[in-house]
PDB file of C-alpha atoms in Angstrom:
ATOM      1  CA  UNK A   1       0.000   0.000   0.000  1.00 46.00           C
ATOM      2  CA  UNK A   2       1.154   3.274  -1.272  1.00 44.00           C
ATOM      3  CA  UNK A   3       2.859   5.581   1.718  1.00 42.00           C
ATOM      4  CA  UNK A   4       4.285   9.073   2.280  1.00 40.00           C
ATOM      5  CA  UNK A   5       6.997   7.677   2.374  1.00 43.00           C
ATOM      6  CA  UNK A   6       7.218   5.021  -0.458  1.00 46.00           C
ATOM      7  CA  UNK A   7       6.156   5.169  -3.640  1.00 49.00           C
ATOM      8  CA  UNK A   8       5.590   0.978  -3.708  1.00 54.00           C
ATOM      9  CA  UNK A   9       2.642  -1.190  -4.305  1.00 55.00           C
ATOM     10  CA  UNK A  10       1.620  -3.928  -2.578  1.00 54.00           C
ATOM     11  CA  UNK A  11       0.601  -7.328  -4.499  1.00 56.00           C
ATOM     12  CA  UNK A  12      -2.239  -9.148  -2.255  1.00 55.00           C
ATOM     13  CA  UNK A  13      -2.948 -12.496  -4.278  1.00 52.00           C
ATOM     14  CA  UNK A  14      -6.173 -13.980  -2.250  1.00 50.00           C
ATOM     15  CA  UNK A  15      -7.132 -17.861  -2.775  1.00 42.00           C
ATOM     16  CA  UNK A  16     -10.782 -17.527  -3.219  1.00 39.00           C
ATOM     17  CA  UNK A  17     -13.304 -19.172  -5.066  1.00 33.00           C
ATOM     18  CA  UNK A  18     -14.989 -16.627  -7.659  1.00 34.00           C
ATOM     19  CA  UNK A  19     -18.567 -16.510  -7.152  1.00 36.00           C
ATOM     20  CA  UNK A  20     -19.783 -14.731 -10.426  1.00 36.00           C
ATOM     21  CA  UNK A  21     -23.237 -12.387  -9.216  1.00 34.00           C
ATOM     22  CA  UNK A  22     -24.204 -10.955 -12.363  1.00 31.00           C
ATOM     23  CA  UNK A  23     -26.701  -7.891 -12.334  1.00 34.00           C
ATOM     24  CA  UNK A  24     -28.028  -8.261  -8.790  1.00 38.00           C
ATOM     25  CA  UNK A  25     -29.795  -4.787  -8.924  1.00 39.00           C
ATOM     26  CA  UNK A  26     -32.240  -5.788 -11.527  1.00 39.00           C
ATOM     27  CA  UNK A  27     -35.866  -6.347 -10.883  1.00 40.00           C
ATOM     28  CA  UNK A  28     -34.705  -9.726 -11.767  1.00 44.00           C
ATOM     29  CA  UNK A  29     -32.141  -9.935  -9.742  1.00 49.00           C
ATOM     30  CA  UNK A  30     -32.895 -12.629  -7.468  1.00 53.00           C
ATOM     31  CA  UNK A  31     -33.875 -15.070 -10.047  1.00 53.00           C
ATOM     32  CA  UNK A  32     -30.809 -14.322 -11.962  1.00 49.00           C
ATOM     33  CA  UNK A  33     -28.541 -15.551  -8.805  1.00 55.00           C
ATOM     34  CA  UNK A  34     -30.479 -18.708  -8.612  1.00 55.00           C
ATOM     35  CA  UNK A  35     -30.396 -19.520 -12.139  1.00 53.00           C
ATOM     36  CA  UNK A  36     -26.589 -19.144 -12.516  1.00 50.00           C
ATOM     37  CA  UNK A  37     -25.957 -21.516  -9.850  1.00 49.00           C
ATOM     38  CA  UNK A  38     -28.517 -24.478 -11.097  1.00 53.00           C
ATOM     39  CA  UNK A  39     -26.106 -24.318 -14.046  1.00 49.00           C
ATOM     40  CA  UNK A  40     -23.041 -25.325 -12.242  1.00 52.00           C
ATOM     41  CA  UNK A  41     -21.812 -28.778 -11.802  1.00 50.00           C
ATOM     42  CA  UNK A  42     -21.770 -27.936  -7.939  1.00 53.00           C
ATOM     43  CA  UNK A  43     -24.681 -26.862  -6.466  1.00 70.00           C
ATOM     44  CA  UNK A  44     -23.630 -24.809  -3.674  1.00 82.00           C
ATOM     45  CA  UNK A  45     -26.232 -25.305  -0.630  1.00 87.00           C
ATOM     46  CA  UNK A  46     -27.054 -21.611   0.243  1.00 87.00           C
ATOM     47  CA  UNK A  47     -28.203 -21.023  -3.043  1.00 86.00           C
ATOM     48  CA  UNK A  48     -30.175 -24.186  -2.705  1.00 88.00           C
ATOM     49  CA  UNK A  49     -31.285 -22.661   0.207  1.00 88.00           C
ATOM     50  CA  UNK A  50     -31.997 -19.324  -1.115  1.00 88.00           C
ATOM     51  CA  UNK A  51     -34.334 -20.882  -3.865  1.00 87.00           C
ATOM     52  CA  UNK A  52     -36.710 -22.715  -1.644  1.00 90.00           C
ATOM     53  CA  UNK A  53     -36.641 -19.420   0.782  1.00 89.00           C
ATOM     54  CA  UNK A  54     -36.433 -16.506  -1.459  1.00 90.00           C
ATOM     55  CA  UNK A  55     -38.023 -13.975   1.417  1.00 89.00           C
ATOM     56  CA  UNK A  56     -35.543 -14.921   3.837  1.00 89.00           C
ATOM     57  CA  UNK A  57     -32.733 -14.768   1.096  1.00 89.00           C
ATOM     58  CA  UNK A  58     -33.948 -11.143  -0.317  1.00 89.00           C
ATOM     59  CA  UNK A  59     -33.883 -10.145   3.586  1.00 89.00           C
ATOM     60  CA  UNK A  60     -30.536 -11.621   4.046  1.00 90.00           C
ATOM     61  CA  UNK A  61     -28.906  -9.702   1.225  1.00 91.00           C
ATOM     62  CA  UNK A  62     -30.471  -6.389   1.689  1.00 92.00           C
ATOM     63  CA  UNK A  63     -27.623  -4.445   3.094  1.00 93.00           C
ATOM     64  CA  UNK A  64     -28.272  -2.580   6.477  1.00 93.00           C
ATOM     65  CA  UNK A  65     -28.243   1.468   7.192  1.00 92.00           C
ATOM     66  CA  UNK A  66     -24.707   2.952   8.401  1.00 91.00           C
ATOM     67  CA  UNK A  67     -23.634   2.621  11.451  1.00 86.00           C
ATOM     68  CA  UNK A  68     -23.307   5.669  13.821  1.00 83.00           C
ATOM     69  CA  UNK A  69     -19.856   4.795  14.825  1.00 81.00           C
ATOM     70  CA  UNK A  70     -17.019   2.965  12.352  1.00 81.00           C
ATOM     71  CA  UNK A  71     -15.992  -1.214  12.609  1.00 85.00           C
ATOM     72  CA  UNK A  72     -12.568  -0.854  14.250  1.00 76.00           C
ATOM     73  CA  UNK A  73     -11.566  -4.264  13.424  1.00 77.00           C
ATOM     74  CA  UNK A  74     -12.094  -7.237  11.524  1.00 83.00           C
ATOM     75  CA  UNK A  75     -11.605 -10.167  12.878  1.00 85.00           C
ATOM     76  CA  UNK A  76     -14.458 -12.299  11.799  1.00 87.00           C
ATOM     77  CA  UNK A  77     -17.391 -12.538   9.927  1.00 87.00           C
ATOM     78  CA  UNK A  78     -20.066 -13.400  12.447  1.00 87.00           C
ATOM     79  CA  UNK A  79     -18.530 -10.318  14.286  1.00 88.00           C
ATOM     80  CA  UNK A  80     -18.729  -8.423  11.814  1.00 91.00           C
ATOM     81  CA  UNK A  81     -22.555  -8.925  10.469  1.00 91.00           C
ATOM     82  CA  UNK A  82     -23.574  -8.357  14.239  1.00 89.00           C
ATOM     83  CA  UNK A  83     -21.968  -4.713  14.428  1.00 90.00           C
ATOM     84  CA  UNK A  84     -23.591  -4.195  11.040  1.00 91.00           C
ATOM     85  CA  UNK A  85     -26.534  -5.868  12.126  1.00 89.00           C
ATOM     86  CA  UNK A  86     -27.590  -8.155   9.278  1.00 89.00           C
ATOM     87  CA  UNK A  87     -30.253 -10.049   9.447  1.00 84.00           C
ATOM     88  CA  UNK A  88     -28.735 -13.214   9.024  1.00 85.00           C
ATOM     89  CA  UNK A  89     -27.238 -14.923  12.196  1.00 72.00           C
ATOM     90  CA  UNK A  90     -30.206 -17.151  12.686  1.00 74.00           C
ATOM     91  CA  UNK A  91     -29.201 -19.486   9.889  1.00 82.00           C
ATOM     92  CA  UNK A  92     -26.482 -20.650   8.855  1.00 86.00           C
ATOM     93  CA  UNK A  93     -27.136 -20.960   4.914  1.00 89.00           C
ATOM     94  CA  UNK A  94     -28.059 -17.017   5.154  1.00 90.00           C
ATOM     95  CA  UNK A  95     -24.646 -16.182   6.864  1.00 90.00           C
ATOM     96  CA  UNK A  96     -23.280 -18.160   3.668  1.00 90.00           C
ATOM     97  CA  UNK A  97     -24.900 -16.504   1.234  1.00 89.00           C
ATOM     98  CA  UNK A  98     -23.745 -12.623   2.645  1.00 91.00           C
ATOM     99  CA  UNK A  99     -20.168 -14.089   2.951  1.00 90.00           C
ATOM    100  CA  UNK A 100     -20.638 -15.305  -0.759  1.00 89.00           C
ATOM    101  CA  UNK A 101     -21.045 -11.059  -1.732  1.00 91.00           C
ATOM    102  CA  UNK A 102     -19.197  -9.530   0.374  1.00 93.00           C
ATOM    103  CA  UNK A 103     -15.764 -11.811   0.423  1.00 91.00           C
ATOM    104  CA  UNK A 104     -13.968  -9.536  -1.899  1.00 93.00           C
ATOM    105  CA  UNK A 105     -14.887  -6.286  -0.135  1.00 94.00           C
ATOM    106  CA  UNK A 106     -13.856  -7.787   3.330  1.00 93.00           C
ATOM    107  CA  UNK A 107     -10.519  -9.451   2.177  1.00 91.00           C
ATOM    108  CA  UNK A 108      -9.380  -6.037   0.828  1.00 92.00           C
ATOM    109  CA  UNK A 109     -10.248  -4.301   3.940  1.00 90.00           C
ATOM    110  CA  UNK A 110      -8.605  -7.087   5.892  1.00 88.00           C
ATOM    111  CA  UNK A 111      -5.586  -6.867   3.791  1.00 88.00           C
ATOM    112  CA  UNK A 112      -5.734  -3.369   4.513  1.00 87.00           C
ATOM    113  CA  UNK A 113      -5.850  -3.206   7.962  1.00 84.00           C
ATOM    114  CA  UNK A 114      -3.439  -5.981   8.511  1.00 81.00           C
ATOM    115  CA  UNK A 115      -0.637  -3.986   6.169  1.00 78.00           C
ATOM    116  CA  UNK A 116      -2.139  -0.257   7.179  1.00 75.00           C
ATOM    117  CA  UNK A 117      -3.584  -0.536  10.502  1.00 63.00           C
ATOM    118  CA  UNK A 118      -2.353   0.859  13.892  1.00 55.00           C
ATOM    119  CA  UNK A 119      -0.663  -2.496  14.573  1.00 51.00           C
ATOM    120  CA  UNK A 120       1.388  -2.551  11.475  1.00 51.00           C
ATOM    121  CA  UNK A 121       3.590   0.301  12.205  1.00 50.00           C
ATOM    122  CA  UNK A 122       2.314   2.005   9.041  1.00 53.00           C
ATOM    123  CA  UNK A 123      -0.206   3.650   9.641  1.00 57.00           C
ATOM    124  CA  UNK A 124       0.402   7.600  10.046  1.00 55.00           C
ATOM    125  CA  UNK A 125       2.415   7.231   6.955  1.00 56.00           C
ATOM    126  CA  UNK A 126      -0.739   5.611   4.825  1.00 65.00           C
ATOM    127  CA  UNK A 127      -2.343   8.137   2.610  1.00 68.00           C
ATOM    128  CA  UNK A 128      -5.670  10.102   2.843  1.00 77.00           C
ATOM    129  CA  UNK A 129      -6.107   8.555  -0.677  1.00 86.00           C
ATOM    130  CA  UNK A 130      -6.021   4.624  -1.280  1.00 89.00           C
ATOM    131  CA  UNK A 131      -5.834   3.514  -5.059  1.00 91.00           C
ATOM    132  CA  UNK A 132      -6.158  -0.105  -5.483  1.00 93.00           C
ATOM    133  CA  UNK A 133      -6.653  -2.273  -8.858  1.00 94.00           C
ATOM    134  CA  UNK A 134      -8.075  -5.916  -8.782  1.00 95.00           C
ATOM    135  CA  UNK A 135      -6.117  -7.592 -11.601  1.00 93.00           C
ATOM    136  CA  UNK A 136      -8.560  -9.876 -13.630  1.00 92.00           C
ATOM    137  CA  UNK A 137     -11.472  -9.193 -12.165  1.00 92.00           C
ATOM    138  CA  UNK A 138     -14.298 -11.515 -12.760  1.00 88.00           C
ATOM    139  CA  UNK A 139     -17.026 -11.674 -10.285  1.00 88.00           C
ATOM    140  CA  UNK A 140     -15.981  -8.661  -8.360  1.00 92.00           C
ATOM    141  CA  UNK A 141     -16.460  -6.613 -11.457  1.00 92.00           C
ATOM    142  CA  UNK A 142     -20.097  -7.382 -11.540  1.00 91.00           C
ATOM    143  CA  UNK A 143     -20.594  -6.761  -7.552  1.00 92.00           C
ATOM    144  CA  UNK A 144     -23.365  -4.459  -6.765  1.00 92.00           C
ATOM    145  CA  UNK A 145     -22.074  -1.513  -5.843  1.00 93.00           C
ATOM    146  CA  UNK A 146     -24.257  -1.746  -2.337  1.00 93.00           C
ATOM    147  CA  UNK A 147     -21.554  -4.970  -1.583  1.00 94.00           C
ATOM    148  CA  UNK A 148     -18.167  -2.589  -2.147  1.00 95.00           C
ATOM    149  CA  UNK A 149     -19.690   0.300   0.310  1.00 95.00           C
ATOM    150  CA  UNK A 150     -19.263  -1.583   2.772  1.00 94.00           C
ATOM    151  CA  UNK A 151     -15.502  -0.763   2.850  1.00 93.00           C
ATOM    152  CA  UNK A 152     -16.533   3.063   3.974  1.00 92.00           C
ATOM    153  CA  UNK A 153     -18.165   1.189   7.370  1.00 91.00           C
ATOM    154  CA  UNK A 154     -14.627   0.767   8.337  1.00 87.00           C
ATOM    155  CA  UNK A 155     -12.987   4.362   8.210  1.00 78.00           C
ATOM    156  CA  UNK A 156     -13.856   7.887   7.596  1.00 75.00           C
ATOM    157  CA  UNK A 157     -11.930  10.609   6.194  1.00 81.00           C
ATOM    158  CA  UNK A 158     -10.544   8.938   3.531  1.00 85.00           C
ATOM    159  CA  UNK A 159     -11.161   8.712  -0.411  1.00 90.00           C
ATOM    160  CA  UNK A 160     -10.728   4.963  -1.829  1.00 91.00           C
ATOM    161  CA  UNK A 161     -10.818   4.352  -5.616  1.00 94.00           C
ATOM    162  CA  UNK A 162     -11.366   0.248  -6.718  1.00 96.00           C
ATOM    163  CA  UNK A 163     -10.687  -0.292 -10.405  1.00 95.00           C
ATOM    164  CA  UNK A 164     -11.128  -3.026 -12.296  1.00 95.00           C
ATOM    165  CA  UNK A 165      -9.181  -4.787 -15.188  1.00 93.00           C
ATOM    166  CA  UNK A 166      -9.098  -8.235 -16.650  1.00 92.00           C
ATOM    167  CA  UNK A 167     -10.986  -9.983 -19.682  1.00 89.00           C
ATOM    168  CA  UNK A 168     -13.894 -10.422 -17.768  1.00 88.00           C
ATOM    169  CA  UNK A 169     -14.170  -6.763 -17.298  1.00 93.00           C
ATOM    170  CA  UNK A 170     -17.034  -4.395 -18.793  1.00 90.00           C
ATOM    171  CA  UNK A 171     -15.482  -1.175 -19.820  1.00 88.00           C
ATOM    172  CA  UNK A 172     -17.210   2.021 -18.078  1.00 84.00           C
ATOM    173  CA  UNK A 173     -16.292   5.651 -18.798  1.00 80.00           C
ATOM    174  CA  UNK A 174     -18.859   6.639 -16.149  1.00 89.00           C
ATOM    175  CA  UNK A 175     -17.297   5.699 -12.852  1.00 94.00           C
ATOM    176  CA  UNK A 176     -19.672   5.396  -9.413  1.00 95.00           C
ATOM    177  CA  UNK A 177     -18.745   6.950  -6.366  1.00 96.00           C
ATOM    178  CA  UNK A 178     -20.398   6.281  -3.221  1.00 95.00           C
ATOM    179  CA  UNK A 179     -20.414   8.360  -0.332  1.00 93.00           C
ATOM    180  CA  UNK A 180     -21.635   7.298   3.403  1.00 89.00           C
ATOM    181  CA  UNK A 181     -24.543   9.022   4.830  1.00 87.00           C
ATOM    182  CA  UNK A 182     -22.688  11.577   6.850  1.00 87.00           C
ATOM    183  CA  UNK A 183     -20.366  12.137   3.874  1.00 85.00           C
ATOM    184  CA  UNK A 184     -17.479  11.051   6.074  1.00 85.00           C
ATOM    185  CA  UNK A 185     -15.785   9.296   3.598  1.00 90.00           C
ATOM    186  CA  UNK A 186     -16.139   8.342  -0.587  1.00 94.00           C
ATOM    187  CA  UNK A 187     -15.146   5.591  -2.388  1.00 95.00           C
ATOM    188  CA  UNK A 188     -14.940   5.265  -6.157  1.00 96.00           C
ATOM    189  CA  UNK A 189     -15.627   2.174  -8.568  1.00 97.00           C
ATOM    190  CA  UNK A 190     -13.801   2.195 -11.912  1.00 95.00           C
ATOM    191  CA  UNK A 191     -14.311  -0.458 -15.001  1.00 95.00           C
ATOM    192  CA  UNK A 192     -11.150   0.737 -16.473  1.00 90.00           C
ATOM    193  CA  UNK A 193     -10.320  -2.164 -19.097  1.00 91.00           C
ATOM    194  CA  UNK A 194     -11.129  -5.141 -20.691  1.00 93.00           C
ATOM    195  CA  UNK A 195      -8.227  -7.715 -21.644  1.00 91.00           C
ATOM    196  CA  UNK A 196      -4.986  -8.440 -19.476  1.00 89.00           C
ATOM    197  CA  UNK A 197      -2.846  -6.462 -17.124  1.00 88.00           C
ATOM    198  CA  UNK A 198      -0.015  -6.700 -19.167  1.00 86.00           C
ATOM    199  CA  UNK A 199      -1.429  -5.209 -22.089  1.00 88.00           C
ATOM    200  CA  UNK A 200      -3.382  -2.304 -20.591  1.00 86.00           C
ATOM    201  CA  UNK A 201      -1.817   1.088 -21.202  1.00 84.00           C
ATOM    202  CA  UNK A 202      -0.345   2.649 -17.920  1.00 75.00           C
ATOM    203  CA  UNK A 203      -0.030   6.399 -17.244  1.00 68.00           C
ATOM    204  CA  UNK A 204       2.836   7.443 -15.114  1.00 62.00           C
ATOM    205  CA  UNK A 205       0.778  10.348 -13.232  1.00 60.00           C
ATOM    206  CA  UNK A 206      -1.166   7.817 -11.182  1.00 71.00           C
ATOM    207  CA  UNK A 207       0.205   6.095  -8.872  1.00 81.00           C
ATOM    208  CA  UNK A 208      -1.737   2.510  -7.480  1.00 88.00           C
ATOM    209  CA  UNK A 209      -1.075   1.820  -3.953  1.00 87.00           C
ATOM    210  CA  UNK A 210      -2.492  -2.273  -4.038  1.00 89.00           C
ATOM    211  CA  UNK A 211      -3.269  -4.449  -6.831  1.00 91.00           C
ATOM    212  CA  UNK A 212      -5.325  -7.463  -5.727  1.00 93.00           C
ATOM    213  CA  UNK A 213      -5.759 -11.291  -7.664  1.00 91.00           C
ATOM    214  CA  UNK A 214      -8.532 -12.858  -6.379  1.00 89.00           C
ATOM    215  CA  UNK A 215      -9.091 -15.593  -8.738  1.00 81.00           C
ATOM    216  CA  UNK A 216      -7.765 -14.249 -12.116  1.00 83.00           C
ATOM    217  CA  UNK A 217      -7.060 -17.725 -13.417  1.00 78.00           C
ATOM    218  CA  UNK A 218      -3.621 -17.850 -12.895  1.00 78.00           C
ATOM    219  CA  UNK A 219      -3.456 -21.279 -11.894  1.00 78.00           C
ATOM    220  CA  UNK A 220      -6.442 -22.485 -14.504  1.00 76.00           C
ATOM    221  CA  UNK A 221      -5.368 -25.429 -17.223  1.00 78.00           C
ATOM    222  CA  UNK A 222      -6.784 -23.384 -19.819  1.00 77.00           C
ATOM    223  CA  UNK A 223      -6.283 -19.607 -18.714  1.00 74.00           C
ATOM    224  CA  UNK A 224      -2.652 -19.719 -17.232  1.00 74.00           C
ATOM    225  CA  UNK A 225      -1.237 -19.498 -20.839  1.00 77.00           C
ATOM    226  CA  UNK A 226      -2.739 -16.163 -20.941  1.00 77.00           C
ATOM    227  CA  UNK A 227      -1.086 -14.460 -17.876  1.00 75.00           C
TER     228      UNK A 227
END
C-alpha cells in the first residue's frame, strides 16, 4: 500500500473461489442468482437454500443502514454482520450466502488493515487517498455496488478508488462513487479495461497503492497461458 513515504505497491494475491453475481440490482435480480448456480456442476447449498426461501434470502442480502460509529476491526465474519446488524445470524445458509457477496470487499479491507492498521507500524504514513486495482477481475467486477460500500463502514476521512481490469471486465467511462450518509468518507468504482494487465496502457501520473488477484485464473489449465 502506497505511503508518504514510499512510492511501492503492494501485491495481495487472495485464494478464493470466484462466485460470479451478475446484475443483482435488476428487478430480476434474485432469479438471476439462482439460475446461474442451477447451471453449475456444484450446487452450492445456500443457493439451494436461497431458492426454496427466497423472502428470507432477499432479507438476508439487503444491506443494512450505516452505522453511527465505524468497525474498528475485523476479525471475523459473524462479528462483523452483528456490528452491522444483518439479518442473518439465525441461519447458517443465510450467513453463507452474505459471505458469498461480500468476500472480496472484506478481504481487501482485511488486507488493509493488517498492512495499514495501527498495529502494522504504518499507519500515520498511509495516505488520505487509497488507489487499489483488482487484476482480472471476474465476479468482483459485476458486484453491486451496495456490496463494495461496505468498505466506507470501516474508516472515515478517507477517499478509496477500486478499479477493475481483466478480460472479464465491462469497460465504463462513467465511474460510481459512493459516499456514506454523513459524507465522512467516498469511495470510487472504476471499469477501467477489458483484456490483461499486461497489455493495458499505464499512465505514469497515477500512482496505485495495491493491486489485488482474487481468482484471475492464474493457476487455470486453460487460462494460465494467458497471464
Amino acid at each position: 500500500f502506497g505511503t508518504r513515504k514510499h512510492d511501492k505497491a503492494i501485491l495481495i494475491m487472495v485464494p478464493l473461489i470466484s462466485k460470479r453475481i451478475l446484475h443483482l440490482q435488476g428487478p430480476f435480480a434474485f432469479k438471476k442468482l439462482l439460475l446461474m448456480n442451477q447451471r453449475r456442476s456444484f450446487q452450492d447449498a445456500a443457493f439451494l437454500w436461497a431458492r426454496q426461501n427466497p423472502a428470507a434470502a432477499r432479507k438476508a442480502l439487503t444491506v443494512p443502514p450505516d452505522n453511527r460509529s465505524t468497525i474498528t476491526s475485523l476479525t471475523s465474519l459473524e462479528k462483523y454482520l452483528n456490528q452491522r446488524k444483518w439479518d442473518v445470524l439465525s441461519h447458517p445458509h443465510s450467513i453463507a450466502l452474505v459471505s458469498h457477496v461480500m468476500s472480496a470487499p472484506l478481504t481487501m479491507w482485511h488486507a488493509f488493515e493488517q498492512y495499514c492498521g495501527s498495529a502494522s507500524g504504518f499507519e500515520e504514513n498511509i495516505t488520505a487517498k487509497q488507489k487499489w486495482c483488482v487484476i482480472g477481475a471476474r465476479a468482483e467486477a459485476t458486484l453491486p455496488s451496495q456490496y463494495w460500500r461496505e468498505i466506507l463502514q470501516f474508516e472515515r476521512k478517507r477517499k478509496w478508488s477500486i478499479e477493475f481490469c481483466g478480460p472479464d471486465v465491462r469497460p465504463s467511462s462513467i465511474p460510481v462513487t459512493l459516499q456514506r450518509e454523513d459524507n465522512s468518507s467516498q469511495l470510487t468504482l472504476t471499469w477501467s479495461y477489458q483484456g490483461y494487465f499486461h497489455e493495458k496502457p499505464h499512465s505514469h501520473q497515477s500512482i496505485t497503492d495495491a493491486y489485488f488477484l482474487f481468482n484471475p485464473g492464474l493457476g487455470h489449465a486453460n487460462l494460465k497461458k494467458d497471464w
